[in-house]
PDB file of C-alpha atoms and ligand atoms in Angstrom:
ATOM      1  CA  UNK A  14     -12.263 -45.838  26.035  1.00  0.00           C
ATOM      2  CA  UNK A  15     -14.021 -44.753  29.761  1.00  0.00           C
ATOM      3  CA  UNK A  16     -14.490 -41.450  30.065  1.00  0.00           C
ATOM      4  CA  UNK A  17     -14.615 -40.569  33.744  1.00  0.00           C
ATOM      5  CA  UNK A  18     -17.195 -38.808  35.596  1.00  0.00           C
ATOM      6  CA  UNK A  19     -14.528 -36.685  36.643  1.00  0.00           C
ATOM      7  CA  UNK A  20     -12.844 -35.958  33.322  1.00  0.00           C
ATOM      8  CA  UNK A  21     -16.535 -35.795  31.624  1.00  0.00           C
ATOM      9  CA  UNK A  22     -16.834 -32.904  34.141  1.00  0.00           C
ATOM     10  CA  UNK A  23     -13.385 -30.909  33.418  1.00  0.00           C
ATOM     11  CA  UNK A  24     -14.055 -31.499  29.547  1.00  0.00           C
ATOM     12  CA  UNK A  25     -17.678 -29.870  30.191  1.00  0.00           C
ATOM     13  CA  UNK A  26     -16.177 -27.188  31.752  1.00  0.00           C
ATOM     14  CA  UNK A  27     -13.062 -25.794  30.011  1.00  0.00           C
ATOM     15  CA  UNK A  28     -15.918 -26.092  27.048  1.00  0.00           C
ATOM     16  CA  UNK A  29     -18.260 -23.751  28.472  1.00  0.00           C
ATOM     17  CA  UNK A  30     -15.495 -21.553  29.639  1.00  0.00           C
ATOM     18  CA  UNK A  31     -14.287 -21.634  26.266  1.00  0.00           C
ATOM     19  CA  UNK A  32     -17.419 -21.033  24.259  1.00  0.00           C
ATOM     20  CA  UNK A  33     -18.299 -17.637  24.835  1.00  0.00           C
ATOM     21  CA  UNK A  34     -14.744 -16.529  24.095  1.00  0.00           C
ATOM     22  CA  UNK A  35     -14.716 -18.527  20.585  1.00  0.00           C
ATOM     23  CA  UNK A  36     -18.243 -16.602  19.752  1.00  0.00           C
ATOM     24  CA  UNK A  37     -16.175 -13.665  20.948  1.00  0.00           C
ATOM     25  CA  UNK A  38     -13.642 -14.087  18.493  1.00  0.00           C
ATOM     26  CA  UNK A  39     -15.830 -14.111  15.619  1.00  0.00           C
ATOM     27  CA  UNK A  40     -18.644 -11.735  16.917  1.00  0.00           C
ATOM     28  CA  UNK A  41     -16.747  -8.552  15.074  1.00  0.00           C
ATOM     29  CA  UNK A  42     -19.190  -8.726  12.207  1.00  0.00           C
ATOM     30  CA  UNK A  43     -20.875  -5.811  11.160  1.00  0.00           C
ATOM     31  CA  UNK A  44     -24.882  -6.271  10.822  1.00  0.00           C
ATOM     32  CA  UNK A  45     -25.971  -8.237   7.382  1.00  0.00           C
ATOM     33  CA  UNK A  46     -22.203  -8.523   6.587  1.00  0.00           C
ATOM     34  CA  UNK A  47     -20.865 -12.276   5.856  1.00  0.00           C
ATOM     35  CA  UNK A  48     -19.373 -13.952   8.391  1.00  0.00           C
ATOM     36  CA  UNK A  49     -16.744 -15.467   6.232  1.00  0.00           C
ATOM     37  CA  UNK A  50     -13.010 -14.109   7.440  1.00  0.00           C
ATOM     38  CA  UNK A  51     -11.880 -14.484   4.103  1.00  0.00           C
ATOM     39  CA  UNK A  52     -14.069 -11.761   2.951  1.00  0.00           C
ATOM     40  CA  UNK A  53     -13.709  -9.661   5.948  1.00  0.00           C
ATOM     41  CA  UNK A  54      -9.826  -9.282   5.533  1.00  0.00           C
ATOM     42  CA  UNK A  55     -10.419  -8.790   1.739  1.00  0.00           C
ATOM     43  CA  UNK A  56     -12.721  -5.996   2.324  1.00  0.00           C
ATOM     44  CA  UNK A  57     -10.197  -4.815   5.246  1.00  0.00           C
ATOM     45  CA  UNK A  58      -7.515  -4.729   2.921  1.00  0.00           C
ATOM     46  CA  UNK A  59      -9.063  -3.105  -0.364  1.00  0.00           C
ATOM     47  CA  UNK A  60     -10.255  -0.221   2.173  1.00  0.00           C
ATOM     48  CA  UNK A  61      -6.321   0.183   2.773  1.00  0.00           C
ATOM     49  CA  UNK A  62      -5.692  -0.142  -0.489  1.00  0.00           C
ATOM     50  CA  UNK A  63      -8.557   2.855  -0.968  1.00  0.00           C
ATOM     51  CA  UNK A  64      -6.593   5.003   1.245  1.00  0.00           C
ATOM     52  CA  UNK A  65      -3.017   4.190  -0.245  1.00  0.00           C
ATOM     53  CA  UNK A  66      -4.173   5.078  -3.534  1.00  0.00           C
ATOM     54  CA  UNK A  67      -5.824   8.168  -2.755  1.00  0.00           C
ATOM     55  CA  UNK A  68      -2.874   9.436  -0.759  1.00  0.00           C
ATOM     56  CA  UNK A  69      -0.396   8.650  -4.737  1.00  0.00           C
ATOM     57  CA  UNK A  70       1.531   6.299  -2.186  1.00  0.00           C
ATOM     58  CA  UNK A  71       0.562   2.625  -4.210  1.00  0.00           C
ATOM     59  CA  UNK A  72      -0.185   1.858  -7.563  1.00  0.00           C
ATOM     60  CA  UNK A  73      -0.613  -1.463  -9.098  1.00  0.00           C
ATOM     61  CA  UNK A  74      -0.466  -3.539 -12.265  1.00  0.00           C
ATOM     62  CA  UNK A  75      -1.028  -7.061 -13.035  1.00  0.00           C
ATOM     63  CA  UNK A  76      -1.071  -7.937  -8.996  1.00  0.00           C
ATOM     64  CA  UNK A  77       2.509  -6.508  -8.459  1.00  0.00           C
ATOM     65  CA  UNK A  78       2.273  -3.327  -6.175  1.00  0.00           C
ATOM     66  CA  UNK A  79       4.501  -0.099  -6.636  1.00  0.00           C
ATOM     67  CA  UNK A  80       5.083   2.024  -4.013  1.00  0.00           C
ATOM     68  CA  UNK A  81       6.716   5.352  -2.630  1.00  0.00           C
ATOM     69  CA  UNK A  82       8.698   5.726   0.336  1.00  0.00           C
ATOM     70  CA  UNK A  83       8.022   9.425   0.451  1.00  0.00           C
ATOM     71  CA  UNK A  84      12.290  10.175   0.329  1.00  0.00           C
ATOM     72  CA  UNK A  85      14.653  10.405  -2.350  1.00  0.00           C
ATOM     73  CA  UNK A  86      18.000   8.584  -2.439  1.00  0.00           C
ATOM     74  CA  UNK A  87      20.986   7.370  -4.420  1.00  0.00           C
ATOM     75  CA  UNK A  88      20.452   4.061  -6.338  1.00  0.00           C
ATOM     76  CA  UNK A  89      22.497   1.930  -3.218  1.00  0.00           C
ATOM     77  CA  UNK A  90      20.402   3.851  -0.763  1.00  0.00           C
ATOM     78  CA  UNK A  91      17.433   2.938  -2.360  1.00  0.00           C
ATOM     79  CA  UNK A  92      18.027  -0.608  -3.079  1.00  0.00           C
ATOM     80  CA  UNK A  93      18.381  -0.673   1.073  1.00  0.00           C
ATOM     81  CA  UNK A  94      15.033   1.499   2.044  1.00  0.00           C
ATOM     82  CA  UNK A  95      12.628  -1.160  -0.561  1.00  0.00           C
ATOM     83  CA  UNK A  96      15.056  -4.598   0.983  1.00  0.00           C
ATOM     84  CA  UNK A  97      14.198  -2.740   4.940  1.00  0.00           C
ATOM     85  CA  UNK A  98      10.259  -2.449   3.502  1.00  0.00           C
ATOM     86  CA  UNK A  99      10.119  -6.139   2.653  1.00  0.00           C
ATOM     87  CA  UNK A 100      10.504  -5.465  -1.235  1.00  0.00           C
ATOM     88  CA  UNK A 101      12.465  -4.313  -3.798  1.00  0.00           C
ATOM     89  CA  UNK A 102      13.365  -1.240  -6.313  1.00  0.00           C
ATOM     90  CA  UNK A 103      11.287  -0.840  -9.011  1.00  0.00           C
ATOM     91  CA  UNK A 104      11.830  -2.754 -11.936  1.00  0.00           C
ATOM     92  CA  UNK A 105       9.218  -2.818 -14.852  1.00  0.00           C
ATOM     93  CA  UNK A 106       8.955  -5.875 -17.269  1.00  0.00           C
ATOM     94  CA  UNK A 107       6.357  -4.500 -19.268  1.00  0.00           C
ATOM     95  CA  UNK A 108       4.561  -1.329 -20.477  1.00  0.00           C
ATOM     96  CA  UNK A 109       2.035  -1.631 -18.023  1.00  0.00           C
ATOM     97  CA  UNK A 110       4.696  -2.103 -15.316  1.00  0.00           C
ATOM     98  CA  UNK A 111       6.229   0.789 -16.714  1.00  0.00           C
ATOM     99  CA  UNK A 112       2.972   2.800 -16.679  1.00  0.00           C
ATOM    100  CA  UNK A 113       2.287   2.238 -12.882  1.00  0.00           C
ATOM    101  CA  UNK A 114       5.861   3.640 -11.895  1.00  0.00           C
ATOM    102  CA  UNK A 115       5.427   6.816 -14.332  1.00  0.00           C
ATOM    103  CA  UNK A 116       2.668   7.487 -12.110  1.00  0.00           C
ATOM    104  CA  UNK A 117       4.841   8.457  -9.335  1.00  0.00           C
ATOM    105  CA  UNK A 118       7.359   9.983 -11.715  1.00  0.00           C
ATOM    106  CA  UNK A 119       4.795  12.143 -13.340  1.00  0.00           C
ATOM    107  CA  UNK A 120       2.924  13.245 -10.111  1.00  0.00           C
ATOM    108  CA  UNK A 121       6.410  14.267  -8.255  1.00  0.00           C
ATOM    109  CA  UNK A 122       7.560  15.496 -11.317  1.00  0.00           C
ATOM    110  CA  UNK A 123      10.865  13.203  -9.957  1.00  0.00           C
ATOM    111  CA  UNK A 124      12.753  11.119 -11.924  1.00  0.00           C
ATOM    112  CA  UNK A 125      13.123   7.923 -10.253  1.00  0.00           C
ATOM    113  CA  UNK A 126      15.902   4.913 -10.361  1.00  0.00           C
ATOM    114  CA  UNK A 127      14.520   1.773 -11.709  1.00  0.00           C
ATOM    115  CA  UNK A 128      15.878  -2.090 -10.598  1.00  0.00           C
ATOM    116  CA  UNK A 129      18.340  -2.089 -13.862  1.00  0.00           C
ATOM    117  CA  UNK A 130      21.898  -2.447 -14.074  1.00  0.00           C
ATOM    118  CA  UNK A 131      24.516  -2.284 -16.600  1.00  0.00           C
ATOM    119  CA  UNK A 132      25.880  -5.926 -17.459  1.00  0.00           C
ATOM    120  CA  UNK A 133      29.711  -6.379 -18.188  1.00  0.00           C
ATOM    121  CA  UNK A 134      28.924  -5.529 -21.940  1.00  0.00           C
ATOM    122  CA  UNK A 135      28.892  -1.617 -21.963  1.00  0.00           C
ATOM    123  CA  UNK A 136      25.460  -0.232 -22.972  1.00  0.00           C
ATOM    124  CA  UNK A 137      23.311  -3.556 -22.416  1.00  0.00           C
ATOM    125  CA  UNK A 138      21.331  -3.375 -19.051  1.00  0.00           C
ATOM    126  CA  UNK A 139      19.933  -6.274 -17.709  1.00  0.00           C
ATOM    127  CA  UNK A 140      17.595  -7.175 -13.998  1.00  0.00           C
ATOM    128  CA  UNK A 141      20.120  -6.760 -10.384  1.00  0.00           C
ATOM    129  CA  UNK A 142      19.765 -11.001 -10.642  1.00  0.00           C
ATOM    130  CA  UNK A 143      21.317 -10.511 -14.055  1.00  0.00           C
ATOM    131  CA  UNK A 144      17.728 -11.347 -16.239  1.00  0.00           C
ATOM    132  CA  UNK A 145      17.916 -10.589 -19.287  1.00  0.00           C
ATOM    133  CA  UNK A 146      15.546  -7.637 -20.169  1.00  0.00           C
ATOM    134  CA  UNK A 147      12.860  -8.852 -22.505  1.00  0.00           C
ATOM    135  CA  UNK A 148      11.030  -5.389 -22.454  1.00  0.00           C
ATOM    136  CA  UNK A 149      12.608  -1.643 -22.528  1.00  0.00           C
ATOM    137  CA  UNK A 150      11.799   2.235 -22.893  1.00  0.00           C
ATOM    138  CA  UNK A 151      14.697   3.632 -23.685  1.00  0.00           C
ATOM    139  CA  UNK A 152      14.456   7.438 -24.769  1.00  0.00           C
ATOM    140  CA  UNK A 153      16.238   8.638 -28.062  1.00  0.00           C
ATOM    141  CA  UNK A 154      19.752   8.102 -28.378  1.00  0.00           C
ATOM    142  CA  UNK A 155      19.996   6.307 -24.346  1.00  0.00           C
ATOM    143  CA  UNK A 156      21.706   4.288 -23.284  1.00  0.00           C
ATOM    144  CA  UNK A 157      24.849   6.631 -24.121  1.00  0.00           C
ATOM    145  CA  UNK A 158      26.572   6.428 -20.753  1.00  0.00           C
ATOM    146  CA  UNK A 159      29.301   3.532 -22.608  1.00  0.00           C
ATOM    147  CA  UNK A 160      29.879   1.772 -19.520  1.00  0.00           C
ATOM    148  CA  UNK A 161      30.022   5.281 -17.662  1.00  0.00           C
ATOM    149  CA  UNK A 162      26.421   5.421 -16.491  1.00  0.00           C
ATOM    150  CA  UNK A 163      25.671   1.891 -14.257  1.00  0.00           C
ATOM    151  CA  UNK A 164      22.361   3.076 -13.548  1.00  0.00           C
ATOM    152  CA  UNK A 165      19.129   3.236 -15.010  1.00  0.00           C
ATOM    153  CA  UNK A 166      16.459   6.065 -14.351  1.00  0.00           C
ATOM    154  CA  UNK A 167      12.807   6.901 -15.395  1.00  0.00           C
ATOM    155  CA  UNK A 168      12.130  10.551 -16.662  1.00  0.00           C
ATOM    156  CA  UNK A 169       8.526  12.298 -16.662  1.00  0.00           C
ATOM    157  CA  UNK A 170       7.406  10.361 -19.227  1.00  0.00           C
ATOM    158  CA  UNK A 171       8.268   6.920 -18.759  1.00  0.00           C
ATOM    159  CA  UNK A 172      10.943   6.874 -20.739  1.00  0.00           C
ATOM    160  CA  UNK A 173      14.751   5.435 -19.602  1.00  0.00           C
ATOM    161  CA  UNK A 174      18.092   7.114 -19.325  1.00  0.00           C
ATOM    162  CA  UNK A 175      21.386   5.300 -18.508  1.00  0.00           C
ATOM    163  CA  UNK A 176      22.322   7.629 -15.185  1.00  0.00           C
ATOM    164  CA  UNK A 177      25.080   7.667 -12.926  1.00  0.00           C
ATOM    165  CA  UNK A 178      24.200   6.166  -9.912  1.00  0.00           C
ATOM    166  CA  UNK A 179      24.818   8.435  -7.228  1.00  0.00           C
ATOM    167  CA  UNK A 180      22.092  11.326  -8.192  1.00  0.00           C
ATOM    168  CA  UNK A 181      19.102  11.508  -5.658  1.00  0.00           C
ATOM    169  CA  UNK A 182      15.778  10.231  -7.166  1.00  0.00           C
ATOM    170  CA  UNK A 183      12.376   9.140  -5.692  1.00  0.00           C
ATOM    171  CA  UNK A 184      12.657   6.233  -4.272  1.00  0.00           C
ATOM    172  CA  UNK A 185       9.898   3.994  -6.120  1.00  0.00           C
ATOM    173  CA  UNK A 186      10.025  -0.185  -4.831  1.00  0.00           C
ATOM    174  CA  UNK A 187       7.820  -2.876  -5.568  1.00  0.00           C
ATOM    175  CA  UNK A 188       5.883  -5.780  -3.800  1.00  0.00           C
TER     176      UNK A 188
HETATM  177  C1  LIG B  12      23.188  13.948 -19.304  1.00  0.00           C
HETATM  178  C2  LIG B  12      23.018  12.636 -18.538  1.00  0.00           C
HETATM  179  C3  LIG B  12      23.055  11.485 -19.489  1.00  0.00           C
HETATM  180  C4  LIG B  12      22.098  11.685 -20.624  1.00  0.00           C
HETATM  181  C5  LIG B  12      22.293  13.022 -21.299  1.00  0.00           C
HETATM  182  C6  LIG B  12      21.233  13.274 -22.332  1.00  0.00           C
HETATM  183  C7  LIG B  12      24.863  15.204 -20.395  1.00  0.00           C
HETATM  184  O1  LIG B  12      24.494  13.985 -19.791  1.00  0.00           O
HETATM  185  O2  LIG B  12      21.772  12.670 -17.881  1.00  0.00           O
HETATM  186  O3  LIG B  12      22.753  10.284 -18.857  1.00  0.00           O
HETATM  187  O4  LIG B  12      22.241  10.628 -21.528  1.00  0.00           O
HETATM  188  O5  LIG B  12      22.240  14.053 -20.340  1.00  0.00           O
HETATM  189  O6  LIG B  12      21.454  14.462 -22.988  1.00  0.00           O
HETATM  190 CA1  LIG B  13      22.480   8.414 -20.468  1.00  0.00          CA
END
């Protein structure tokens, strides 16, 4: 194909015009820093993550991330706040799960709802999806609720109690 003097011309141009805003783009580099994006938004993000973590907002555990809303809610109310925030209520599948959301518990000495309900057998809990739980905490002598207590909440120290569902508890979702 002919490329035209004409066209060479326009092509020529819209690339110098474009140039300088492409270099631009990219020039937000900070001196001996690597000017890979990749590593820019990692470094971006883990500086978040800094300040998430030293404000007790996020903790984390095995890549999932936990984290306060700040409130405290019934178990429907909470389901709502983590489905608005692009998540979901905390639900641990394993001790160190279980660990990251005591965290919360602990420092806001605040018992928190965890993503558990009771199935149609009175007494056995299973994930809101219906999952079978292959990990639990229960505390001595829970769950005692006998199909009377739907809900599931953490106390102080990690361990589970069947709960009604309509207490207010911090509101604790995951990511
Ligand atoms: C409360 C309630 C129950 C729990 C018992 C434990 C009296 O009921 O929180 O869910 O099992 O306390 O004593
Ligand atoms: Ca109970």
């Amino acid at each position: 194909m002919m490329l035209s003097p004409q066209l060479f011309h326009k092509i020529l141009g819209v690339t110098f015009f474009l140039l300088p805003l492409c270099a631009q783009a990219s020039k937000p580099v900070a001196d001996g820093e690597m000017g890979d994006i990749n590593h820019q938004l990692e470094r971006r993000i883990s500086r978040l993550e800094g300040v998430l973590r030293l404000e007790k907002m996020i903790t984390e555990s095995g890549g999932k991330i936990f984290a306060i809303s700040g409130e405290r809610a019934d178990f429907n109310t909470t389901l709502q706040k983590c489905k608005e925030a692009g998540g979901s209520i905390a639900a641990p599948r394993n001790p160190g799960e279980n660990d990251a959301i005591r965290y919360f518990v602990k420092t806001f000495n605040t018992y928190a709802y965890l993503g558990l309900k009771e199935s149609l057998i009175p007494g056995k809990f299973q994930f809101l999806n219906g999952t079978k739980l292959s990990y639990t905490n229960w505390h001595l002598n829970e769950p005692s609720g006998k199909g009377e207590e739907g809900c599931v909440e953490m106390y102080t120290d990690g361990t589970w109690n069947d709960k009604r569902c309509n207490q207010n508890r911090l509101i604790v979702c995951q990511f």
